[in-house]
CSV table of C-alpha atoms in Angstrom, one decimal:
chain,number,residue,atom,x,y,z
A,143,UNK,CA,92.0,161.3,54.9
A,144,UNK,CA,91.7,159.1,58.0
A,145,UNK,CA,88.4,159.4,59.7
A,146,UNK,CA,86.2,158.5,62.6
A,147,UNK,CA,82.7,157.3,62.4
A,148,UNK,CA,79.9,159.4,64.0
A,149,UNK,CA,77.1,156.8,64.2
A,150,UNK,CA,77.5,153.2,65.3
A,151,UNK,CA,76.5,150.7,62.6
A,152,UNK,CA,75.5,147.9,65.1
A,153,UNK,CA,73.8,147.7,68.4
A,154,UNK,CA,74.0,144.7,70.7
A,155,UNK,CA,71.5,143.4,73.2
A,156,UNK,CA,73.0,141.4,76.2
A,157,UNK,CA,70.6,139.2,78.1
A,158,UNK,CA,71.7,138.8,81.7
A,159,UNK,CA,73.4,141.3,84.0
A,160,UNK,CA,75.7,139.0,85.9
A,161,UNK,CA,79.5,139.3,86.1
A,162,UNK,CA,80.1,138.1,82.5
A,163,UNK,CA,77.2,140.1,81.0
A,164,UNK,CA,78.3,143.3,82.6
A,165,UNK,CA,82.0,142.7,81.9
A,166,UNK,CA,81.1,142.1,78.2
A,167,UNK,CA,79.1,145.4,78.3
A,168,UNK,CA,82.0,147.3,79.8
A,169,UNK,CA,84.3,146.0,77.0
A,170,UNK,CA,81.9,146.9,74.3
A,171,UNK,CA,81.4,150.4,75.7
A,172,UNK,CA,85.2,150.8,75.8
A,173,UNK,CA,85.2,150.0,72.0
A,174,UNK,CA,82.3,152.4,71.5
A,175,UNK,CA,79.9,149.7,70.5
A,176,UNK,CA,76.3,150.4,71.1
A,177,UNK,CA,75.0,148.0,73.8
A,178,UNK,CA,72.0,147.4,76.0
A,179,UNK,CA,71.8,145.0,79.0
A,180,UNK,CA,68.5,143.4,80.0
A,181,UNK,CA,68.4,141.7,83.5
A,182,UNK,CA,65.4,139.9,84.9
A,183,UNK,CA,66.1,140.8,88.5
A,184,UNK,CA,64.9,143.9,90.3
A,185,UNK,CA,68.4,144.9,91.1
A,186,UNK,CA,72.0,143.6,90.8
A,187,UNK,CA,72.5,141.1,93.6
A,188,UNK,CA,74.8,138.2,94.1
A,189,UNK,CA,75.1,135.9,97.0
A,190,UNK,CA,77.8,136.9,99.4
A,191,UNK,CA,80.0,133.8,98.6
A,192,UNK,CA,83.5,134.1,97.2
A,193,UNK,CA,85.1,133.5,93.9
A,194,UNK,CA,88.5,133.7,92.4
A,195,UNK,CA,90.0,134.8,89.1
A,196,UNK,CA,93.3,133.7,87.7
A,197,UNK,CA,95.9,136.2,86.7
A,198,UNK,CA,95.2,135.4,83.0
A,199,UNK,CA,91.5,136.2,83.4
A,200,UNK,CA,92.4,139.5,85.1
A,201,UNK,CA,94.6,140.3,82.1
A,202,UNK,CA,91.8,139.6,79.8
A,203,UNK,CA,89.6,142.1,81.9
A,204,UNK,CA,92.2,144.7,81.5
A,205,UNK,CA,92.3,144.2,77.7
A,206,UNK,CA,88.6,144.7,77.5
A,207,UNK,CA,88.4,147.6,79.9
A,208,UNK,CA,90.8,148.5,82.8
A,209,UNK,CA,87.8,149.6,84.8
A,210,UNK,CA,86.7,146.0,85.2
A,211,UNK,CA,90.0,145.3,87.0
A,212,UNK,CA,89.6,148.4,89.1
A,213,UNK,CA,86.1,147.2,90.1
A,214,UNK,CA,87.5,143.7,91.0
A,215,UNK,CA,90.1,145.3,93.3
A,216,UNK,CA,87.8,147.9,94.8
A,217,UNK,CA,85.6,145.0,95.7
A,218,UNK,CA,88.2,143.7,98.1
A,219,UNK,CA,90.0,141.1,96.0
A,220,UNK,CA,93.1,139.7,97.6
A,221,UNK,CA,95.7,137.1,96.6
A,222,UNK,CA,94.6,133.7,97.7
A,223,UNK,CA,97.9,133.1,99.5
A,224,UNK,CA,99.6,135.2,102.1
A,225,UNK,CA,103.1,134.0,103.0
A,226,UNK,CA,105.6,136.6,103.9
A,227,UNK,CA,108.4,134.3,102.9
A,228,UNK,CA,106.9,133.6,99.4
A,229,UNK,CA,105.0,136.1,97.3
A,230,UNK,CA,103.6,133.5,94.9
A,231,UNK,CA,100.2,132.0,94.9
A,232,UNK,CA,99.7,128.2,95.0
A,233,UNK,CA,97.0,125.6,94.7
A,234,UNK,CA,97.4,123.3,97.6
A,235,UNK,CA,95.8,119.8,98.2
A,236,UNK,CA,95.9,118.5,101.8
A,237,UNK,CA,94.7,115.3,103.4
A,238,UNK,CA,91.4,116.4,105.0
A,239,UNK,CA,90.4,112.9,106.1
A,240,UNK,CA,93.1,110.9,107.7
A,241,UNK,CA,94.7,111.3,111.1
A,242,UNK,CA,98.2,110.4,110.2
A,243,UNK,CA,99.9,111.2,113.6
A,244,UNK,CA,98.5,109.6,116.7
A,245,UNK,CA,100.4,112.2,118.8
A,246,UNK,CA,98.9,115.1,116.8
A,247,UNK,CA,95.3,114.3,115.5
A,248,UNK,CA,95.0,117.8,113.9
A,249,UNK,CA,98.1,117.2,111.7
A,250,UNK,CA,97.3,117.3,108.0
A,251,UNK,CA,99.8,116.1,105.4
A,252,UNK,CA,100.4,118.4,102.4
A,253,UNK,CA,99.8,116.2,99.3
A,254,UNK,CA,100.7,118.5,96.5
A,255,UNK,CA,100.9,122.1,95.5
A,256,UNK,CA,101.3,124.0,92.2
A,257,UNK,CA,102.9,127.4,91.8
A,258,UNK,CA,100.6,129.8,90.1
A,259,UNK,CA,103.1,132.7,90.2
A,260,UNK,CA,102.9,136.2,91.8
A,261,UNK,CA,99.2,137.0,92.3
A,262,UNK,CA,98.2,133.9,90.4
A,263,UNK,CA,94.8,134.1,91.9
A,264,UNK,CA,92.7,136.9,93.3
A,265,UNK,CA,89.8,136.0,95.6
A,266,UNK,CA,86.8,138.3,96.1
A,267,UNK,CA,83.2,138.3,97.3
A,268,UNK,CA,80.8,138.0,94.3
A,269,UNK,CA,78.4,140.6,95.7
A,270,UNK,CA,81.2,143.2,96.2
A,271,UNK,CA,82.6,142.7,92.8
A,272,UNK,CA,79.2,142.9,91.1
A,273,UNK,CA,78.4,146.1,93.0
A,274,UNK,CA,81.6,147.8,91.9
A,275,UNK,CA,81.2,146.5,88.3
A,276,UNK,CA,77.7,148.0,88.1
A,277,UNK,CA,79.2,151.4,88.5
A,278,UNK,CA,81.4,151.0,85.4
A,279,UNK,CA,78.2,150.8,83.3
A,280,UNK,CA,76.2,153.9,82.5
A,281,UNK,CA,72.7,153.7,84.0
A,282,UNK,CA,71.0,154.2,80.6
A,283,UNK,CA,72.7,151.0,79.3
A,284,UNK,CA,70.8,148.8,81.7
A,285,UNK,CA,67.1,147.7,81.9
A,286,UNK,CA,66.0,145.8,85.0
A,287,UNK,CA,63.0,143.6,85.5
A,288,UNK,CA,63.2,142.3,81.9
A,289,UNK,CA,62.6,138.6,81.8
A,290,UNK,CA,63.1,137.4,78.2
A,291,UNK,CA,60.2,135.5,76.7
A,292,UNK,CA,60.9,135.1,73.0
A,293,UNK,CA,63.2,136.5,70.2
A,294,UNK,CA,62.0,137.0,66.6
A,295,UNK,CA,63.5,138.4,63.5
A,296,UNK,CA,61.8,141.5,62.1
A,297,UNK,CA,62.0,142.7,58.6
A,298,UNK,CA,64.3,142.2,55.7
A,299,UNK,CA,67.2,143.9,57.5
A,300,UNK,CA,67.4,141.0,60.0
A,301,UNK,CA,67.0,142.9,63.2
A,302,UNK,CA,65.8,141.0,66.2
A,303,UNK,CA,62.9,141.8,68.5
A,304,UNK,CA,63.3,140.7,72.1
A,305,UNK,CA,59.9,140.2,73.7
A,306,UNK,CA,59.7,140.2,77.5
A,307,UNK,CA,57.2,138.7,79.9
A,308,UNK,CA,56.0,142.1,81.0
A,309,UNK,CA,54.6,142.7,77.5
A,310,UNK,CA,57.4,145.1,76.4
A,311,UNK,CA,59.8,144.6,73.6
A,312,UNK,CA,63.1,145.9,72.3
A,313,UNK,CA,65.1,145.6,69.1
A,314,UNK,CA,68.8,145.0,68.3
A,315,UNK,CA,71.0,143.9,65.5
A,316,UNK,CA,72.2,140.9,67.6
A,317,UNK,CA,71.5,139.2,70.9
A,318,UNK,CA,74.2,137.7,73.2
A,319,UNK,CA,72.9,135.5,76.0
A,320,UNK,CA,74.8,135.8,79.2
A,321,UNK,CA,71.9,134.6,81.3
A,322,UNK,CA,73.6,131.9,83.1
A,323,UNK,CA,73.2,128.2,83.6
A,324,UNK,CA,69.3,128.3,83.2
A,325,UNK,CA,69.6,130.4,80.1
A,326,UNK,CA,66.4,131.3,78.4
A,327,UNK,CA,68.4,132.3,75.3
A,328,UNK,CA,70.0,128.8,75.1
A,329,UNK,CA,66.4,127.2,75.4
A,330,UNK,CA,65.2,129.4,72.5
A,331,UNK,CA,68.2,128.5,70.5
A,332,UNK,CA,67.8,124.7,70.7
A,333,UNK,CA,64.2,124.3,71.5
A,334,UNK,CA,62.3,123.2,74.7
A,335,UNK,CA,62.7,119.4,73.8
A,336,UNK,CA,66.5,119.4,73.2
A,337,UNK,CA,68.5,118.1,76.2
A,338,UNK,CA,71.2,120.7,75.6
A,339,UNK,CA,68.7,123.5,76.4
A,340,UNK,CA,69.0,122.6,80.1
A,341,UNK,CA,71.7,121.8,82.7
A,342,UNK,CA,71.9,118.4,84.3
A,343,UNK,CA,72.8,117.2,87.8
A,344,UNK,CA,76.4,116.3,88.5
A,345,UNK,CA,75.6,114.2,91.6
A,346,UNK,CA,77.5,116.7,93.9
A,347,UNK,CA,76.0,119.0,96.5
A,348,UNK,CA,77.6,122.1,98.0
A,349,UNK,CA,77.4,124.0,101.2
A,350,UNK,CA,79.2,127.3,101.4
A,351,UNK,CA,79.8,130.0,103.9
A,352,UNK,CA,81.9,133.0,104.7
A,353,UNK,CA,83.8,132.6,108.0
A,354,UNK,CA,85.4,135.5,109.8
A,355,UNK,CA,89.2,135.2,109.6
A,356,UNK,CA,89.7,135.1,113.4
A,357,UNK,CA,87.4,132.0,113.6
A,358,UNK,CA,89.1,130.4,110.7
A,359,UNK,CA,92.5,130.8,112.4
A,360,UNK,CA,91.0,129.4,115.5
A,361,UNK,CA,90.0,126.2,113.7
A,362,UNK,CA,92.7,125.8,111.1
A,363,UNK,CA,95.8,127.7,112.3
A,364,UNK,CA,97.2,130.9,110.9
A,365,UNK,CA,98.9,129.5,107.8
A,366,UNK,CA,96.1,127.3,106.5
A,367,UNK,CA,93.5,130.0,107.2
A,368,UNK,CA,95.3,132.7,105.3
A,369,UNK,CA,96.2,130.6,102.3
A,370,UNK,CA,94.1,128.6,99.9
A,371,UNK,CA,93.8,124.9,100.7
A,372,UNK,CA,91.8,122.0,99.2
A,373,UNK,CA,91.1,119.3,101.8
A,374,UNK,CA,90.4,116.0,99.9
A,375,UNK,CA,89.0,112.7,101.1
A,376,UNK,CA,86.6,109.9,100.2
A,377,UNK,CA,83.5,111.2,98.5
A,378,UNK,CA,83.9,114.8,99.6
A,379,UNK,CA,86.2,117.7,99.7
A,380,UNK,CA,86.3,121.2,101.3
A,381,UNK,CA,88.1,124.2,99.7
A,382,UNK,CA,88.7,127.6,101.3
A,383,UNK,CA,90.7,130.8,100.5
A,384,UNK,CA,90.8,134.3,101.9
A,385,UNK,CA,88.5,137.1,100.6
A,386,UNK,CA,87.4,140.6,101.6
A,387,UNK,CA,90.9,141.9,102.2
A,388,UNK,CA,91.8,138.9,104.3
A,389,UNK,CA,88.9,139.6,106.8
A,390,UNK,CA,87.1,136.4,105.9
A,391,UNK,CA,87.5,133.0,104.2
A,392,UNK,CA,85.2,131.6,101.6
A,393,UNK,CA,84.7,127.9,102.4
A,394,UNK,CA,82.8,125.4,100.3
A,395,UNK,CA,82.2,121.8,101.2
A,396,UNK,CA,81.2,119.4,98.4
A,397,UNK,CA,79.6,116.0,98.9
A,398,UNK,CA,79.0,113.2,96.4
A,399,UNK,CA,75.3,112.3,96.1
A,400,UNK,CA,74.4,109.0,94.3
A,401,UNK,CA,70.7,110.0,94.2
A,402,UNK,CA,68.8,112.0,91.5
A,403,UNK,CA,68.0,115.6,92.3
A,404,UNK,CA,64.2,115.8,92.6
A,405,UNK,CA,63.5,119.1,90.9
A,406,UNK,CA,65.8,120.7,88.3
A,407,UNK,CA,63.9,124.0,88.5
A,408,UNK,CA,64.9,124.3,92.2
A,409,UNK,CA,68.6,123.8,92.7
A,410,UNK,CA,69.0,125.6,96.0
A,411,UNK,CA,67.1,124.3,99.1
A,412,UNK,CA,67.4,125.0,102.8
A,413,UNK,CA,70.2,123.0,104.6
A,414,UNK,CA,71.4,122.5,108.1
A,415,UNK,CA,74.9,122.7,109.5
A,416,UNK,CA,74.3,119.6,111.5
A,417,UNK,CA,73.9,117.6,108.3
A,418,UNK,CA,77.3,118.8,107.1
A,419,UNK,CA,78.7,118.1,110.5
A,420,UNK,CA,77.4,114.5,110.3
A,421,UNK,CA,79.0,114.1,106.7
A,422,UNK,CA,82.4,115.3,107.9
A,423,UNK,CA,82.2,113.7,111.4
A,424,UNK,CA,85.1,111.2,110.7
A,425,UNK,CA,87.3,113.8,109.1
A,426,UNK,CA,90.3,115.7,110.5
A,427,UNK,CA,89.4,117.7,113.6
A,428,UNK,CA,90.6,120.9,112.0
A,429,UNK,CA,87.7,120.6,109.4
A,430,UNK,CA,85.1,119.7,112.0
A,431,UNK,CA,86.1,122.7,114.0
A,432,UNK,CA,85.8,124.9,110.9
A,433,UNK,CA,82.4,123.7,110.0
A,434,UNK,CA,81.2,124.6,113.5
A,435,UNK,CA,81.7,128.3,112.4
A,436,UNK,CA,79.3,127.8,109.5
A,437,UNK,CA,75.8,129.3,110.0
A,438,UNK,CA,73.4,126.9,111.7
A,439,UNK,CA,71.0,127.4,108.7
A,440,UNK,CA,72.7,127.0,105.3
A,441,UNK,CA,71.7,126.7,101.7
A,442,UNK,CA,72.2,123.3,100.1
A,443,UNK,CA,73.3,123.8,96.5
A,444,UNK,CA,72.8,121.1,93.8
A,445,UNK,CA,75.6,121.3,91.4
A,446,UNK,CA,74.5,121.3,87.8
A,447,UNK,CA,76.4,121.7,84.5
A,448,UNK,CA,76.3,121.1,80.8
A,449,UNK,CA,78.5,118.1,80.6
A,450,UNK,CA,75.9,115.4,79.7
A,451,UNK,CA,74.6,117.4,76.8
A,452,UNK,CA,77.0,120.0,75.6
A,453,UNK,CA,75.7,122.7,73.2
A,454,UNK,CA,76.3,121.5,69.6
A,455,UNK,CA,77.0,125.1,68.6
A,456,UNK,CA,77.1,128.5,70.5
A,457,UNK,CA,75.3,130.6,67.9
A,458,UNK,CA,72.6,130.6,65.3
A,459,UNK,CA,72.5,133.6,62.9
A,460,UNK,CA,72.8,136.8,65.0
A,461,UNK,CA,72.1,135.1,68.3
A,462,UNK,CA,75.0,133.9,70.4
A,463,UNK,CA,75.6,132.3,73.8
A,464,UNK,CA,78.5,133.1,76.2
A,465,UNK,CA,79.6,132.3,79.7
A,466,UNK,CA,77.5,129.8,81.7
A,467,UNK,CA,74.7,130.2,79.1
A,468,UNK,CA,77.0,128.5,76.7
A,469,UNK,CA,79.1,126.1,78.8
A,470,UNK,CA,78.0,126.0,82.5
A,471,UNK,CA,80.7,124.2,84.5
A,472,UNK,CA,80.9,122.7,87.9
A,473,UNK,CA,83.2,124.8,90.1
A,474,UNK,CA,85.9,122.3,90.9
A,475,UNK,CA,88.6,124.0,88.7
A,476,UNK,CA,87.4,127.4,90.1
A,477,UNK,CA,87.6,128.6,86.5
A,478,UNK,CA,84.1,128.9,85.1
A,479,UNK,CA,83.9,132.6,85.5
A,480,UNK,CA,87.5,132.9,84.1
A,481,UNK,CA,86.4,131.1,81.0
A,482,UNK,CA,83.4,133.4,80.6
A,483,UNK,CA,85.8,136.4,80.8
A,484,UNK,CA,87.8,134.8,77.9
A,485,UNK,CA,84.5,134.6,76.0
A,486,UNK,CA,83.8,138.2,76.6
A,487,UNK,CA,87.3,139.3,75.3
A,488,UNK,CA,86.7,137.2,72.1
A,489,UNK,CA,83.3,138.9,71.6
A,490,UNK,CA,84.6,142.4,72.3
A,491,UNK,CA,87.3,141.7,69.8
A,492,UNK,CA,84.8,140.6,67.2
A,493,UNK,CA,82.2,143.3,67.7
A,494,UNK,CA,85.0,145.9,67.2
A,495,UNK,CA,86.0,144.1,64.0
A,496,UNK,CA,82.4,144.1,62.7
A,497,UNK,CA,82.0,147.8,63.5
A,498,UNK,CA,85.2,148.7,61.8
A,499,UNK,CA,84.5,146.5,58.7
A,500,UNK,CA,81.0,147.9,58.2
A,501,UNK,CA,82.2,151.4,58.1
A,502,UNK,CA,85.0,150.8,55.5
A,503,UNK,CA,84.1,152.4,52.2
A,504,UNK,CA,84.9,149.0,50.5
A,505,UNK,CA,82.4,147.1,52.6
A,506,UNK,CA,79.9,144.9,50.8
A,507,UNK,CA,78.6,143.0,53.8
A,508,UNK,CA,75.2,143.5,55.5
A,509,UNK,CA,75.1,143.9,59.3
A,510,UNK,CA,73.3,140.5,59.5
A,511,UNK,CA,76.0,138.8,57.5
A,512,UNK,CA,78.8,140.4,59.4
A,513,UNK,CA,77.4,139.6,62.8
A,514,UNK,CA,76.5,136.0,61.8
A,515,UNK,CA,80.0,135.5,60.6
A,516,UNK,CA,81.5,137.0,63.7
A,517,UNK,CA,79.5,134.6,65.8
A,518,UNK,CA,80.6,131.7,63.7
A,519,UNK,CA,84.2,132.7,64.4
A,520,UNK,CA,83.4,132.9,68.2
A,521,UNK,CA,82.0,129.3,68.0
A,522,UNK,CA,85.0,128.1,66.2
A,523,UNK,CA,87.5,129.8,68.6
A,524,UNK,CA,85.8,129.2,71.9
A,525,UNK,CA,83.6,126.1,72.0
A,526,UNK,CA,86.3,123.4,72.1
A,527,UNK,CA,88.2,124.9,75.0
A,528,UNK,CA,85.2,125.9,77.1
A,529,UNK,CA,83.5,122.5,76.8
A,530,UNK,CA,86.8,120.9,77.7
A,531,UNK,CA,86.7,122.9,80.9
A,532,UNK,CA,83.2,121.4,81.7
A,533,UNK,CA,84.6,118.0,81.2
A,534,UNK,CA,87.8,118.6,83.1
A,535,UNK,CA,86.0,120.1,86.1
A,536,UNK,CA,84.0,116.9,86.4
A,537,UNK,CA,87.1,114.8,86.1
A,538,UNK,CA,89.2,116.6,88.9
A,539,UNK,CA,86.2,116.3,91.3
A,540,UNK,CA,86.2,112.6,90.8
A,541,UNK,CA,89.9,112.6,91.7
A,542,UNK,CA,89.3,114.7,94.8
A,543,UNK,CA,86.6,112.3,95.9
A,544,UNK,CA,88.5,109.0,95.3
A,545,UNK,CA,87.4,106.4,97.9
A,546,UNK,CA,91.1,105.4,98.0
A,547,UNK,CA,91.8,108.4,100.2
A,548,UNK,CA,90.2,106.5,103.1
A,549,UNK,CA,92.3,103.2,102.6
A,550,UNK,CA,95.9,103.5,103.8
A,551,UNK,CA,97.1,100.8,101.5
A,552,UNK,CA,95.8,102.8,98.5
A,553,UNK,CA,97.2,106.3,99.5
A,554,UNK,CA,100.0,106.0,97.0
A,555,UNK,CA,97.6,105.1,94.2
A,556,UNK,CA,95.3,108.0,95.1
A,557,UNK,CA,98.2,110.4,95.1
A,558,UNK,CA,99.2,109.5,91.5
A,559,UNK,CA,96.3,111.8,90.4
A,560,UNK,CA,98.1,115.0,91.0
A,561,UNK,CA,100.3,115.0,87.8
A,562,UNK,CA,97.0,114.9,85.9
A,563,UNK,CA,95.5,117.6,88.0
A,564,UNK,CA,98.6,119.8,87.4
A,565,UNK,CA,98.5,119.4,83.7
A,566,UNK,CA,94.8,120.3,83.6
A,567,UNK,CA,95.3,123.3,85.8
A,568,UNK,CA,98.3,124.7,83.8
A,569,UNK,CA,96.1,124.4,80.7
A,570,UNK,CA,93.7,126.8,82.3
A,571,UNK,CA,96.3,129.2,83.8
A,572,UNK,CA,98.6,129.5,80.9
A,573,UNK,CA,95.9,130.1,78.2
A,574,UNK,CA,97.3,132.2,75.3
A,575,UNK,CA,94.8,135.0,75.3
A,576,UNK,CA,96.9,137.1,72.9
A,577,UNK,CA,96.9,134.1,70.5
A,578,UNK,CA,93.1,133.9,70.8
A,579,UNK,CA,92.7,137.6,70.0
A,580,UNK,CA,95.1,137.2,67.0
A,581,UNK,CA,93.2,134.1,65.7
A,582,UNK,CA,89.9,135.8,66.2
A,583,UNK,CA,90.9,138.8,64.1
A,584,UNK,CA,92.5,136.7,61.4
A,585,UNK,CA,89.6,134.3,61.1
A,586,UNK,CA,87.1,137.1,60.9
A,587,UNK,CA,89.1,138.8,58.1
A,588,UNK,CA,89.4,135.5,56.3
A,589,UNK,CA,85.6,135.0,56.3
A,590,UNK,CA,85.0,138.7,55.4
A,591,UNK,CA,87.5,139.9,52.8
A,592,UNK,CA,87.2,143.5,52.0
A,593,UNK,CA,85.6,144.5,48.7
A,594,UNK,CA,87.6,146.4,46.1
A,595,UNK,CA,87.9,150.1,46.8
A,596,UNK,CA,85.4,152.0,44.7
A,597,UNK,CA,82.8,149.2,44.7
A,598,UNK,CA,79.3,150.1,45.9
A,599,UNK,CA,78.7,150.5,49.6
A,600,UNK,CA,75.7,148.8,51.0
A,601,UNK,CA,73.8,148.4,54.3
A,602,UNK,CA,74.4,150.7,57.3
A,603,UNK,CA,77.8,152.0,56.1
A,604,UNK,CA,76.2,154.7,54.0
A,605,UNK,CA,75.3,156.3,57.4
A,606,UNK,CA,78.9,156.4,58.5
A,607,UNK,CA,79.9,160.2,58.5
A,608,UNK,CA,83.6,160.7,58.4
A,609,UNK,CA,85.2,163.4,60.5
A,610,UNK,CA,88.9,164.3,60.4
A,611,UNK,CA,90.9,162.6,63.0
A,612,UNK,CA,94.5,163.7,63.4
A,613,UNK,CA,95.2,161.7,66.6
A,614,UNK,CA,95.7,158.1,65.6
A,615,UNK,CA,94.3,157.8,62.1
A,616,UNK,CA,91.8,155.1,63.1
A,617,UNK,CA,88.0,154.9,62.7
A,618,UNK,CA,86.2,155.1,66.1
A,619,UNK,CA,82.6,155.1,67.1
A,620,UNK,CA,81.2,157.2,70.0
A,621,UNK,CA,79.0,155.6,72.7
A,622,UNK,CA,75.3,155.5,71.6
A,623,UNK,CA,72.3,154.9,73.7
A,624,UNK,CA,70.7,151.6,72.9
A,625,UNK,CA,67.2,151.1,71.6
A,626,UNK,CA,64.9,151.6,74.7
A,627,UNK,CA,62.1,149.2,75.7
A,628,UNK,CA,58.9,150.2,74.0
């Protein structure tokens, strides 16, 4: 008789309660996988800057748990284009530097645009999305003020013990590091002397601000303010798009920096609007007017990524990396978080497969073996694409910052970059997530063939109690409270 399983055979510890960590937790909860999130901060806080998700990434959210999409939209997400004559979203590149018409100094020439389709992007404020996402996660799933110190294997069953800097510990069958660009899990995986344990400076700095829509319209005009635009020029660019239900724009200015960053532990330092005004003083007056609406005191962000020393693998045994912890990218494709959402969908798929396979009567695989194999599949499926994104993001920023933008005789040469940018962008937007899920399931099944019916059942599956299920004939696992901190 078909049955459902009463007790979950695996429990997962997620280190890091950012957008990827919480999205992964929400997806695992939906699949009735036992999960606990450990976040080092006192509360869930993100800076109020904006971010955008592709339509593909939003579909991945929906496959994991529709409540993630609801959280995104309740947080004020809006399409990054608003044109009453055209419902589609576009990426637009515009000349931000040159004054091409003497009779109209504020004129900016549109250089290129790519059609992303209807609601191709949705922009939101990070803090509002995270605030809504937290509500999707049951309170008992989350432990705050838990800064990870070490991970060690305990006993012959291979369970892991997470030791925190406050002296407490917790156990789990597997650990997934979603603890961001400065990941402690990554450092533990590769060792303190390995260069892949740490991000490295991209020689770009960023200043970002949220500008009220009325002020943005005053500086840019109605159309440019209400639609995404990327203003390119020599050694800098400025990108903006609407957020917060079209009441604000998120604007970020990037500058090339030939110097080394003095301290890789401190990547955000105080900055001043006057420094940004000086850097853009010779640019189009629309941009200089917009920058005047930035706060006088800003934060100056050093852009770091994992391009110089990419991770040689994303997993070791039952420890795995995802999101920025695995492949922190610069933001120039605007797709780092989208790639992390793809990671989360892959992991949710795998953890469901592990749970299902362990509770099959024919199973002969231990939890440690099944989880290790699943994470090997994750590495095989996700590493090439995600590390390509890190590389590609660096590349497109170099194209945005070409010095040729400032030389009239080289404008045509500079503009030849857009076919390459288009190809790279479409590779991100048109990712075959259904194909990824199919490949993930098939590869896990290939590495874990079922044992013959009637063979001895080992490991946790002897604890799987079958209860008649006449609804869909599939084995499901109810939500379980994770192992609490001692």
